[in-house]
Short mmCIF file of C-alpha atoms in Angstrom, two decimals:
data_model
loop_
_atom_site.label_atom_id
_atom_site.label_comp_id
_atom_site.label_asym_id
_atom_site.label_seq_id
_atom_site.Cartn_x
_atom_site.Cartn_y
_atom_site.Cartn_z
CA UNK A 251 -0.07 0.03 0.05
CA UNK A 252 1.01 3.47 -0.76
CA UNK A 253 -0.94 6.58 0.13
CA UNK A 254 -2.30 8.71 -2.89
CA UNK A 255 -1.57 11.97 -1.72
CA UNK A 256 -2.24 13.80 -5.01
CA UNK A 257 -5.86 12.69 -4.95
CA UNK A 258 -6.36 12.50 -0.96
CA UNK A 259 -8.62 15.65 -0.26
CA UNK A 260 -8.32 15.68 3.28
CA UNK A 261 -10.07 19.06 4.30
CA UNK A 262 -13.08 18.96 1.57
CA UNK A 263 -13.74 15.11 2.41
CA UNK A 264 -13.94 15.93 6.32
CA UNK A 265 -15.88 18.98 5.84
CA UNK A 266 -18.16 17.14 3.17
CA UNK A 267 -18.64 14.19 5.72
CA UNK A 268 -19.56 16.64 8.08
CA UNK A 269 -22.46 17.85 6.22
CA UNK A 270 -23.53 14.67 5.60
CA UNK A 271 -23.52 14.02 9.44
CA UNK A 272 -25.41 17.19 9.90
CA UNK A 273 -28.01 16.08 7.40
CA UNK A 274 -28.66 12.62 9.22
CA UNK A 275 -28.78 14.56 12.39
CA UNK A 276 -31.30 17.14 11.03
CA UNK A 277 -33.39 14.60 9.73
CA UNK A 278 -33.39 12.25 12.86
CA UNK A 279 -33.89 15.41 15.33
CA UNK A 280 -36.49 17.11 13.24
CA UNK A 281 -38.54 14.08 11.56
CA UNK A 282 -37.34 11.43 13.66
CA UNK A 283 -36.19 9.39 10.63
CA UNK A 284 -32.67 7.58 9.63
CA UNK A 285 -30.83 9.14 6.76
CA UNK A 286 -30.33 5.83 5.02
CA UNK A 287 -30.85 6.26 1.29
CA UNK A 288 -31.62 2.79 0.22
CA UNK A 289 -33.97 2.39 3.03
CA UNK A 290 -35.72 5.88 1.81
CA UNK A 291 -35.65 4.66 -1.93
CA UNK A 292 -36.98 1.53 -1.34
CA UNK A 293 -40.10 2.88 0.42
CA UNK A 294 -40.50 5.72 -2.32
CA UNK A 295 -43.24 3.77 -4.17
CA UNK A 296 -44.93 2.55 -1.03
CA UNK A 297 -47.93 4.71 -0.57
CA UNK A 298 -48.63 3.77 2.81
CA UNK A 299 -45.12 5.09 3.86
CA UNK A 300 -44.25 8.65 4.60
CA UNK A 301 -44.41 11.13 1.76
CA UNK A 302 -41.15 12.87 3.39
CA UNK A 303 -38.95 10.19 1.35
CA UNK A 304 -39.88 12.19 -1.62
CA UNK A 305 -39.09 15.72 0.00
CA UNK A 306 -35.75 14.08 1.07
CA UNK A 307 -34.98 12.59 -2.57
CA UNK A 308 -36.02 15.79 -4.36
CA UNK A 309 -33.50 17.66 -2.26
CA UNK A 310 -30.59 15.23 -3.07
CA UNK A 311 -31.67 15.57 -6.66
CA UNK A 312 -31.60 19.49 -6.16
CA UNK A 313 -28.20 19.33 -4.76
CA UNK A 314 -25.92 19.34 -7.73
CA UNK A 315 -27.73 22.29 -8.89
CA UNK A 316 -27.64 24.20 -5.89
CA UNK A 317 -23.82 23.31 -5.36
CA UNK A 318 -23.31 25.01 -8.92
CA UNK A 319 -24.28 28.24 -7.72
CA UNK A 320 -21.42 28.26 -5.43
CA UNK A 321 -18.71 26.40 -6.73
CA UNK A 322 -17.70 24.22 -9.78
CA UNK A 323 -19.26 20.78 -9.75
CA UNK A 324 -16.42 18.21 -9.29
CA UNK A 325 -16.31 15.79 -12.28
CA UNK A 326 -17.97 12.75 -11.42
CA UNK A 327 -15.90 10.09 -13.12
CA UNK A 328 -17.64 6.81 -14.39
CA UNK A 329 -15.03 5.10 -16.24
CA UNK A 330 -16.13 1.67 -16.43
CA UNK A 331 -18.24 -0.24 -19.28
CA UNK A 332 -21.63 0.46 -19.05
CA UNK A 333 -22.80 -3.16 -18.37
CA UNK A 334 -20.51 -2.88 -14.94
CA UNK A 335 -23.02 -0.03 -13.47
CA UNK A 336 -25.99 -2.64 -14.63
CA UNK A 337 -24.80 -5.30 -12.55
CA UNK A 338 -23.24 -3.15 -9.82
CA UNK A 339 -26.44 -1.31 -9.45
CA UNK A 340 -28.54 -4.79 -9.46
CA UNK A 341 -26.32 -6.16 -6.71
CA UNK A 342 -26.32 -3.07 -4.49
CA UNK A 343 -29.85 -2.84 -4.81
CA UNK A 344 -30.49 -6.31 -3.81
CA UNK A 345 -27.76 -6.50 -1.24
CA UNK A 346 -28.63 -3.04 0.66
CA UNK A 347 -32.39 -4.46 1.11
CA UNK A 348 -31.44 -7.62 2.24
CA UNK A 349 -28.90 -6.33 4.57
CA UNK A 350 -31.11 -3.39 5.79
CA UNK A 351 -29.09 -0.63 5.06
CA UNK A 352 -26.00 0.89 3.26
CA UNK A 353 -23.19 3.49 3.47
CA UNK A 354 -25.50 5.82 4.63
CA UNK A 355 -28.11 3.80 6.81
CA UNK A 356 -25.49 1.30 8.68
CA UNK A 357 -22.15 3.37 7.91
CA UNK A 358 -23.10 6.96 8.91
CA UNK A 359 -26.07 6.70 11.03
CA UNK A 360 -25.65 3.20 12.48
CA UNK A 361 -22.19 3.74 13.48
CA UNK A 362 -23.33 7.23 14.92
CA UNK A 363 -25.92 5.41 17.06
CA UNK A 364 -23.15 3.20 18.06
CA UNK A 365 -25.13 0.03 16.70
CA UNK A 366 -23.46 -3.29 16.98
CA UNK A 367 -25.47 -4.73 14.22
CA UNK A 368 -24.44 -1.88 11.93
CA UNK A 369 -20.96 -2.07 12.82
CA UNK A 370 -21.12 -5.78 11.63
CA UNK A 371 -22.64 -4.67 8.20
CA UNK A 372 -20.20 -2.02 7.70
CA UNK A 373 -17.18 -4.11 8.30
CA UNK A 374 -18.94 -6.85 6.17
CA UNK A 375 -19.48 -4.55 3.15
CA UNK A 376 -16.27 -2.75 3.40
CA UNK A 377 -14.36 -6.01 3.41
CA UNK A 378 -16.28 -7.39 0.24
CA UNK A 379 -15.62 -3.92 -1.40
CA UNK A 380 -12.04 -4.19 -0.65
CA UNK A 381 -11.96 -7.60 -1.94
CA UNK A 382 -13.93 -6.85 -5.02
CA UNK A 383 -11.57 -4.10 -6.11
CA UNK A 384 -8.54 -6.31 -5.35
CA UNK A 385 -9.72 -8.96 -7.33
CA UNK A 386 -11.08 -6.48 -10.03
CA UNK A 387 -7.88 -4.48 -10.32
CA UNK A 388 -4.88 -6.71 -9.32
CA UNK A 389 -6.11 -10.41 -10.01
CA UNK A 390 -8.04 -9.80 -13.29
CA UNK A 391 -6.74 -6.33 -14.11
CA UNK A 392 -8.96 -4.09 -16.27
CA UNK B 177 -42.93 21.44 7.77
CA UNK B 178 -41.67 17.92 7.73
CA UNK B 179 -41.55 17.97 4.00
CA UNK B 180 -39.34 21.17 4.10
CA UNK B 181 -36.80 19.60 6.55
CA UNK B 182 -36.49 16.51 4.75
CA UNK B 183 -35.90 18.40 1.51
CA UNK B 184 -33.49 20.65 3.21
CA UNK B 185 -31.60 17.33 4.70
CA UNK B 186 -31.73 15.91 1.13
CA UNK B 187 -29.96 19.18 -0.11
CA UNK B 188 -27.33 19.14 2.64
CA UNK B 189 -26.70 15.36 2.15
CA UNK B 190 -26.15 15.78 -1.56
CA UNK B 191 -23.86 18.46 -1.09
CA UNK B 192 -21.93 16.91 1.47
CA UNK B 193 -21.32 14.04 -1.02
CA UNK B 194 -20.21 16.30 -3.70
CA UNK B 195 -17.98 18.44 -1.60
CA UNK B 196 -16.46 15.31 -0.16
CA UNK B 197 -15.59 13.97 -3.55
CA UNK B 198 -17.69 10.94 -3.08
CA UNK B 199 -20.14 11.59 -6.05
CA UNK B 200 -17.24 10.56 -8.17
CA UNK B 201 -16.66 6.53 -8.34
CA UNK B 202 -13.25 6.91 -9.01
CA UNK B 203 -12.59 8.40 -5.63
CA UNK B 204 -14.62 5.65 -4.04
CA UNK B 205 -12.64 3.04 -6.08
CA UNK B 206 -9.50 4.78 -4.91
CA UNK B 207 -10.57 4.08 -1.22
CA UNK B 208 -11.44 0.50 -1.99
CA UNK B 209 -8.34 -0.10 -3.69
CA UNK B 210 -6.35 -0.87 -0.31
CA UNK B 211 -3.56 -2.49 -1.90
CA UNK B 212 -2.81 -0.21 -4.85
CA UNK B 213 -2.16 3.56 -4.58
CA UNK B 214 -4.96 4.29 -1.68
CA UNK B 215 -6.71 7.39 -1.47
CA UNK B 216 -7.84 7.87 2.25
CA UNK B 217 -10.63 10.57 1.58
CA UNK B 218 -13.69 8.23 2.06
CA UNK B 219 -12.15 7.63 5.58
CA UNK B 220 -12.41 11.30 6.29
CA UNK B 221 -15.87 11.48 5.19
CA UNK B 222 -16.86 8.74 7.47
CA UNK B 223 -14.72 10.43 10.19
CA UNK B 224 -16.49 13.91 9.65
CA UNK B 225 -20.15 12.46 9.43
CA UNK B 226 -19.86 10.18 12.31
CA UNK B 227 -18.07 12.97 14.56
CA UNK B 228 -21.27 14.93 14.06
CA UNK B 229 -23.61 12.12 13.84
CA UNK B 230 -22.67 10.49 17.54
CA UNK B 231 -23.53 13.75 19.33
CA UNK B 232 -26.84 14.27 17.45
CA UNK B 233 -27.92 10.46 17.93
CA UNK B 234 -26.81 10.51 21.43
CA UNK B 235 -29.48 13.42 21.73
CA UNK B 236 -31.94 11.73 19.71
CA UNK B 237 -31.62 8.17 21.57
CA UNK B 238 -33.28 10.25 24.78
CA UNK B 239 -36.23 11.60 23.31
CA UNK B 240 -39.60 9.89 22.20
CA UNK B 241 -40.56 12.45 19.71
CA UNK B 242 -38.60 14.64 17.18
CA UNK B 243 -38.57 18.47 17.37
CA UNK B 244 -41.29 18.55 14.83
CA UNK B 245 -43.36 16.37 17.57
CA UNK B 246 -43.35 13.29 15.26
CA UNK B 247 -42.25 9.81 16.63
CA UNK B 248 -38.62 9.01 17.02
CA UNK B 249 -38.11 6.05 14.59
CA UNK B 250 -35.09 4.74 15.72
CA UNK B 251 -34.27 0.99 14.25
CA UNK B 252 -34.89 -1.28 16.75
CA UNK B 253 -33.47 -4.58 14.96
CA UNK B 254 -30.32 -5.79 16.84
CA UNK B 255 -30.02 -9.29 15.12
CA UNK B 256 -26.89 -10.23 13.63
CA UNK B 257 -28.39 -12.91 11.33
CA UNK B 258 -27.56 -14.66 8.09
CA UNK B 259 -29.96 -11.92 6.07
CA UNK B 260 -27.70 -9.03 7.49
CA UNK B 261 -24.36 -10.67 6.49
CA UNK B 262 -25.29 -12.05 3.11
CA UNK B 263 -27.20 -8.53 2.09
CA UNK B 264 -24.18 -6.62 3.37
CA UNK B 265 -21.72 -8.56 1.64
CA UNK B 266 -23.63 -8.52 -1.78
CA UNK B 267 -23.76 -4.69 -0.97
CA UNK B 268 -20.05 -4.39 -0.72
CA UNK B 269 -19.50 -6.67 -3.74
CA UNK B 270 -21.69 -4.19 -5.77
CA UNK B 271 -20.05 -1.08 -4.41
CA UNK B 272 -16.70 -2.35 -5.21
CA UNK B 273 -17.78 -3.25 -8.94
CA UNK B 274 -18.64 0.42 -9.69
CA UNK B 275 -17.60 2.57 -6.96
CA UNK B 276 -21.19 3.60 -6.54
CA UNK B 277 -23.53 3.44 -3.59
CA UNK B 278 -27.33 4.62 -3.56
CA UNK B 279 -26.61 8.28 -2.65
CA UNK B 280 -24.07 9.30 -5.06
CA UNK B 281 -25.86 7.14 -7.71
CA UNK B 282 -29.09 9.45 -7.13
CA UNK B 283 -27.02 12.72 -7.05
CA UNK B 284 -25.06 11.66 -10.52
CA UNK B 285 -28.37 10.49 -12.00
CA UNK B 286 -29.70 14.15 -11.17
CA UNK B 287 -26.68 15.22 -13.11
CA UNK B 288 -27.60 13.63 -16.23
CA UNK B 289 -24.90 11.00 -16.27
CA UNK B 290 -25.94 8.17 -18.43
CA UNK B 291 -24.05 5.40 -16.39
CA UNK B 292 -25.81 6.83 -13.12
CA UNK B 293 -29.36 6.27 -14.65
CA UNK B 294 -28.40 2.73 -15.57
CA UNK B 295 -26.98 2.00 -11.85
CA UNK B 296 -30.13 3.43 -10.34
CA UNK B 297 -32.67 1.84 -12.71
CA UNK B 298 -30.87 -1.60 -11.89
CA UNK B 299 -30.74 -0.71 -8.11
CA UNK B 300 -34.48 -0.34 -8.20
CA UNK B 301 -34.95 -3.60 -9.95
CA UNK B 302 -32.54 -5.13 -7.41
CA UNK B 303 -34.59 -3.70 -4.44
CA UNK B 304 -37.86 -5.08 -5.92
CA UNK B 305 -36.17 -8.47 -6.26
CA UNK B 306 -34.89 -8.18 -2.45
CA UNK B 307 -38.58 -7.79 -1.85
CA UNK B 308 -39.82 -10.67 -3.74
CA UNK B 309 -37.15 -12.98 -2.01
CA UNK B 310 -38.15 -12.05 1.29
CA UNK B 311 -41.65 -12.36 0.74
CA UNK B 312 -41.40 -15.95 -1.06
CA UNK B 313 -38.51 -17.57 0.69
CA UNK B 314 -39.17 -16.03 4.32
CA UNK B 315 -35.44 -15.61 4.30
CA UNK B 316 -34.47 -14.85 7.61
#
């Protein structure tokens, strides 16, 4: 392992992370809800569930347009073949629902709640994430 | 009011993702490539988010209702079961394949990135399948 100092954005990532934490705290303290994106998205089309989810997603979708008022949008680099996003999206959707959460629900909110269940989930998905990139980049090679 | 605060939380969440660099899959993959040229940025994002989150959730745990008088819906599940492990393992594989998780997927979708549109559409299909699996197989 060597640290990629040229791409490491210490301050911006820490500040951005704090904003994500602030958003999660706002949602729990004001709405009494967990800012877990996969959970929110999966319940969007369930009419019996709260409509606040649509508002949250609308805000999320609006964010790049508001960001653009203040700063240049960072380049979103999607460099792989389109079929990778198709397969990855499907597995992410399936796994996040079976596991009841993703990076936001388990990683941010769960760890902040000091939940052992979310800690296990986060360790597992980080572990398979590391392993997948290792296999894709270093064993198979793209 | 709950709509306004939820929308505002969504906006702040998205701006956080963009500012942190996590809306770009290359940054996420740079973090997940532990044995390569490692970019620790994602660890900073988690550290920043949890530093704020720990304080807020510690307060939230002691309340029965939110500041808007809504019920405090904190997760009650504590079971560390097969479903949690298999689901999280699958999620990590998908995350590692593309470097995209649900939040950044949606933000990139809003930016009109074709690959993100494919990702989110497939993600919704995967979520549907998970609902089906859980109903049919009583997967526990």
